[in-house]
């Protein structure tokens, strides 16, 4: 039965062979650190898919391994279509590798912020609020990662602010502002179990 360390070993091979943008573990091992198989979402250049698959042959002899390969473009399309598969990844996934992770977190946060400004100017306030919530979350995570924090799947701004305080980082948000920002995410994914807890 594979465990989390086995998944990390597989990811080490993937990043050496295929130089992916990111690798996300999901399924039972992501949730419980052990399971029947290793489920990985690999984000990268589709031209690398066959090379990565060949490099993983030795692991297929040890345990069940399911890899799903998508490009950044496809991932963005899935996000905007609110793909159920991607929602599952967002809910239970665990990031095991990200190329240029600090720069990507900052750039992604900046993109969300600019999108929020654009949507606000057009009168799309609900979408602007969600993009702003995403930007705040990513900027706080970017600062934490610079301080050596180990990335966790957290959507709650309040929880991120508490973690930031442990790293002696002051985030200038009042309680009512954090409550409002967190309500945006909870409102968008109100049907998701545990949305309010993460």
Coordinates of C-alpha atoms in Angstrom, one line a residue:
X1 CA 0.0 0.0 0.0
X2 CA 1.6 3.3 -1.1
X3 CA 2.2 6.1 1.4
X4 CA 3.0 9.8 1.1
X5 CA 6.7 9.2 0.9
X6 CA 6.1 7.0 -2.2
X7 CA 4.1 9.8 -3.8
X8 CA 7.0 12.2 -3.2
X9 CA 9.5 9.8 -4.7
X10 CA 7.3 9.6 -7.9
X11 CA 7.1 13.4 -8.0
X12 CA 10.9 13.7 -7.7
X13 CA 11.3 11.6 -10.9
X14 CA 8.6 13.6 -12.7
X15 CA 10.3 16.9 -11.9
X16 CA 13.7 15.6 -13.1
X17 CA 12.4 14.1 -16.3
X18 CA 9.7 16.5 -17.4
X19 CA 10.2 19.9 -15.7
X20 CA 6.5 20.3 -15.0
X21 CA 4.9 23.6 -13.7
X22 CA 3.3 21.8 -10.8
X23 CA 2.3 18.3 -9.5
X24 CA -0.7 17.9 -7.2
X25 CA -1.5 14.8 -5.2
X26 CA -5.1 14.0 -4.6
X27 CA -7.2 11.1 -3.5
X28 CA -6.7 8.9 -0.4
X29 CA -3.0 9.6 0.1
X30 CA -3.5 13.3 0.0
X31 CA -6.2 13.0 2.7
X32 CA -4.8 10.2 4.9
X33 CA -1.1 9.8 3.9
X34 CA -1.8 6.3 2.7
X35 CA -4.1 4.6 0.2
X36 CA -4.6 2.0 -2.6
X37 CA -3.1 4.1 -5.3
X38 CA -1.3 7.3 -6.1
X39 CA -3.3 9.9 -7.9
X40 CA -1.4 12.8 -9.4
X41 CA -2.4 15.9 -11.5
X42 CA 0.6 17.0 -13.5
X43 CA 0.5 20.5 -15.0
X44 CA 3.0 21.2 -17.7
X45 CA 3.9 21.0 -21.4
X46 CA 1.9 18.2 -23.1
X47 CA 5.0 17.3 -25.2
X48 CA 6.6 16.0 -22.0
X49 CA 3.7 13.6 -21.2
X50 CA 5.1 10.5 -22.9
X51 CA 8.6 11.0 -21.6
X52 CA 7.2 11.3 -18.0
X53 CA 5.0 8.2 -18.5
X54 CA 8.0 6.2 -19.6
X55 CA 10.0 7.3 -16.6
X56 CA 7.3 6.0 -14.3
X57 CA 7.2 2.4 -15.6
X58 CA 9.2 1.0 -12.6
X59 CA 6.6 2.5 -10.2
X60 CA 3.7 0.8 -12.0
X61 CA 5.3 -2.5 -10.9
X62 CA 5.1 -1.5 -7.3
X63 CA 1.7 0.0 -7.0
X64 CA -1.3 1.5 -8.8
X65 CA -0.4 5.0 -10.2
X66 CA -2.9 7.3 -11.9
X67 CA -1.5 10.4 -13.6
X68 CA -3.6 13.1 -15.2
X69 CA -1.7 15.5 -17.4
X70 CA -3.0 19.0 -18.3
X71 CA -1.5 22.2 -19.8
X72 CA -1.7 25.6 -18.0
X73 CA -4.1 26.7 -20.7
X74 CA -6.4 23.7 -20.1
X75 CA -6.2 24.2 -16.4
X76 CA -7.3 27.8 -16.7
X77 CA -10.2 26.7 -19.0
X78 CA -11.3 24.1 -16.4
X79 CA -11.2 26.7 -13.7
X80 CA -13.4 29.1 -15.5
X81 CA -15.8 26.3 -16.4
X82 CA -15.9 25.4 -12.7
X83 CA -14.9 21.8 -13.6
X84 CA -16.1 19.2 -11.0
X85 CA -12.8 17.4 -11.3
X86 CA -10.8 20.6 -10.6
X87 CA -13.2 21.4 -7.7
X88 CA -12.2 18.0 -6.3
X89 CA -8.5 18.8 -6.7
X90 CA -9.0 22.2 -5.0
X91 CA -10.9 20.6 -2.1
X92 CA -8.6 17.7 -1.3
X93 CA -5.4 18.2 -3.4
X94 CA -1.9 18.6 -1.9
X95 CA 0.7 20.5 -3.8
X96 CA 3.9 18.4 -3.9
X97 CA 5.9 20.5 -6.4
X98 CA 5.7 23.9 -8.1
X99 CA 8.2 25.4 -10.5
X100 CA 9.2 28.9 -9.6
X101 CA 6.6 28.8 -6.8
X102 CA 7.3 32.1 -5.2
X103 CA 7.1 34.0 -8.5
X104 CA 4.0 32.1 -9.6
X105 CA 2.2 32.9 -6.3
X106 CA 3.0 36.6 -6.7
X107 CA 2.1 36.8 -10.4
X108 CA -1.1 34.9 -9.9
X109 CA -2.1 37.2 -7.0
X110 CA -1.4 40.2 -9.1
X111 CA -3.4 38.8 -12.0
X112 CA -6.4 38.2 -9.7
X113 CA -6.1 41.8 -8.3
X114 CA -6.0 43.3 -11.8
X115 CA -9.0 41.1 -12.7
X116 CA -10.8 42.4 -9.6
X117 CA -10.2 46.0 -10.7
X118 CA -11.4 45.2 -14.3
X119 CA -14.6 43.5 -13.0
X120 CA -15.3 46.3 -10.6
X121 CA -15.0 48.9 -13.3
X122 CA -17.5 46.9 -15.4
X123 CA -20.0 46.7 -12.5
X124 CA -19.4 42.9 -11.9
X125 CA -19.1 43.3 -8.2
X126 CA -19.6 39.7 -7.1
X127 CA -16.9 38.5 -9.5
X128 CA -14.6 41.4 -8.4
X129 CA -15.0 40.4 -4.8
X130 CA -14.1 36.8 -5.5
X131 CA -11.0 37.8 -7.5
X132 CA -10.0 40.2 -4.7
X133 CA -10.4 37.3 -2.1
X134 CA -8.2 35.1 -4.3
X135 CA -5.6 37.9 -4.6
X136 CA -5.4 38.5 -0.9
X137 CA -5.1 34.8 -0.2
X138 CA -2.3 34.4 -2.7
X139 CA -0.3 37.4 -1.5
X140 CA -0.5 36.2 2.1
X141 CA 0.7 32.7 1.0
X142 CA 3.5 34.3 -1.1
X143 CA 4.8 36.2 2.0
X144 CA 4.5 33.1 4.2
X145 CA 6.4 30.9 1.6
X146 CA 9.2 33.5 1.6
X147 CA 9.5 33.0 5.3
X148 CA 9.8 29.2 4.9
X149 CA 6.2 28.2 5.6
X150 CA 5.2 24.8 4.2
X151 CA 2.3 25.2 1.8
X152 CA -1.1 24.1 3.0
X153 CA -4.5 24.1 1.3
X154 CA -6.1 27.0 3.1
X155 CA -8.9 29.3 1.8
X156 CA -9.7 31.1 5.1
X157 CA -8.1 34.6 5.2
X158 CA -8.5 34.6 9.0
X159 CA -6.6 31.4 9.4
X160 CA -3.8 32.7 7.1
X161 CA -3.6 35.9 9.2
X162 CA -3.2 33.8 12.3
X163 CA -0.4 31.7 10.7
X164 CA 1.2 35.0 9.5
X165 CA 1.3 36.3 13.1
X166 CA 3.3 33.2 14.1
X167 CA 5.9 34.2 11.6
X168 CA 5.8 37.8 13.0
X169 CA 4.0 39.1 9.8
X170 CA 1.4 41.8 10.4
X171 CA -1.5 41.7 7.9
X172 CA -3.5 45.0 8.3
X173 CA -7.0 43.5 8.3
X174 CA -9.7 44.1 10.9
X175 CA -12.0 41.3 12.1
X176 CA -15.0 42.5 10.2
X177 CA -12.9 42.7 7.0
X178 CA -11.7 39.1 7.4
X179 CA -15.2 37.9 8.0
X180 CA -16.4 39.7 4.9
X181 CA -13.6 38.3 2.7
X182 CA -14.1 34.8 4.0
X183 CA -17.8 35.0 3.4
X184 CA -17.1 35.6 -0.3
X185 CA -15.4 32.2 -0.7
X186 CA -18.0 30.4 1.5
X187 CA -20.8 31.9 -0.5
X188 CA -19.3 30.8 -3.8
X189 CA -18.7 27.2 -2.7
X190 CA -21.5 26.9 -0.1
X191 CA -22.2 23.3 -1.2
X192 CA -18.7 22.1 -0.6
X193 CA -18.1 20.2 2.6
X194 CA -15.5 21.9 4.8
X195 CA -15.3 25.1 2.7
X196 CA -15.7 27.1 5.9
X197 CA -13.1 25.1 7.8
X198 CA -10.2 25.5 5.4

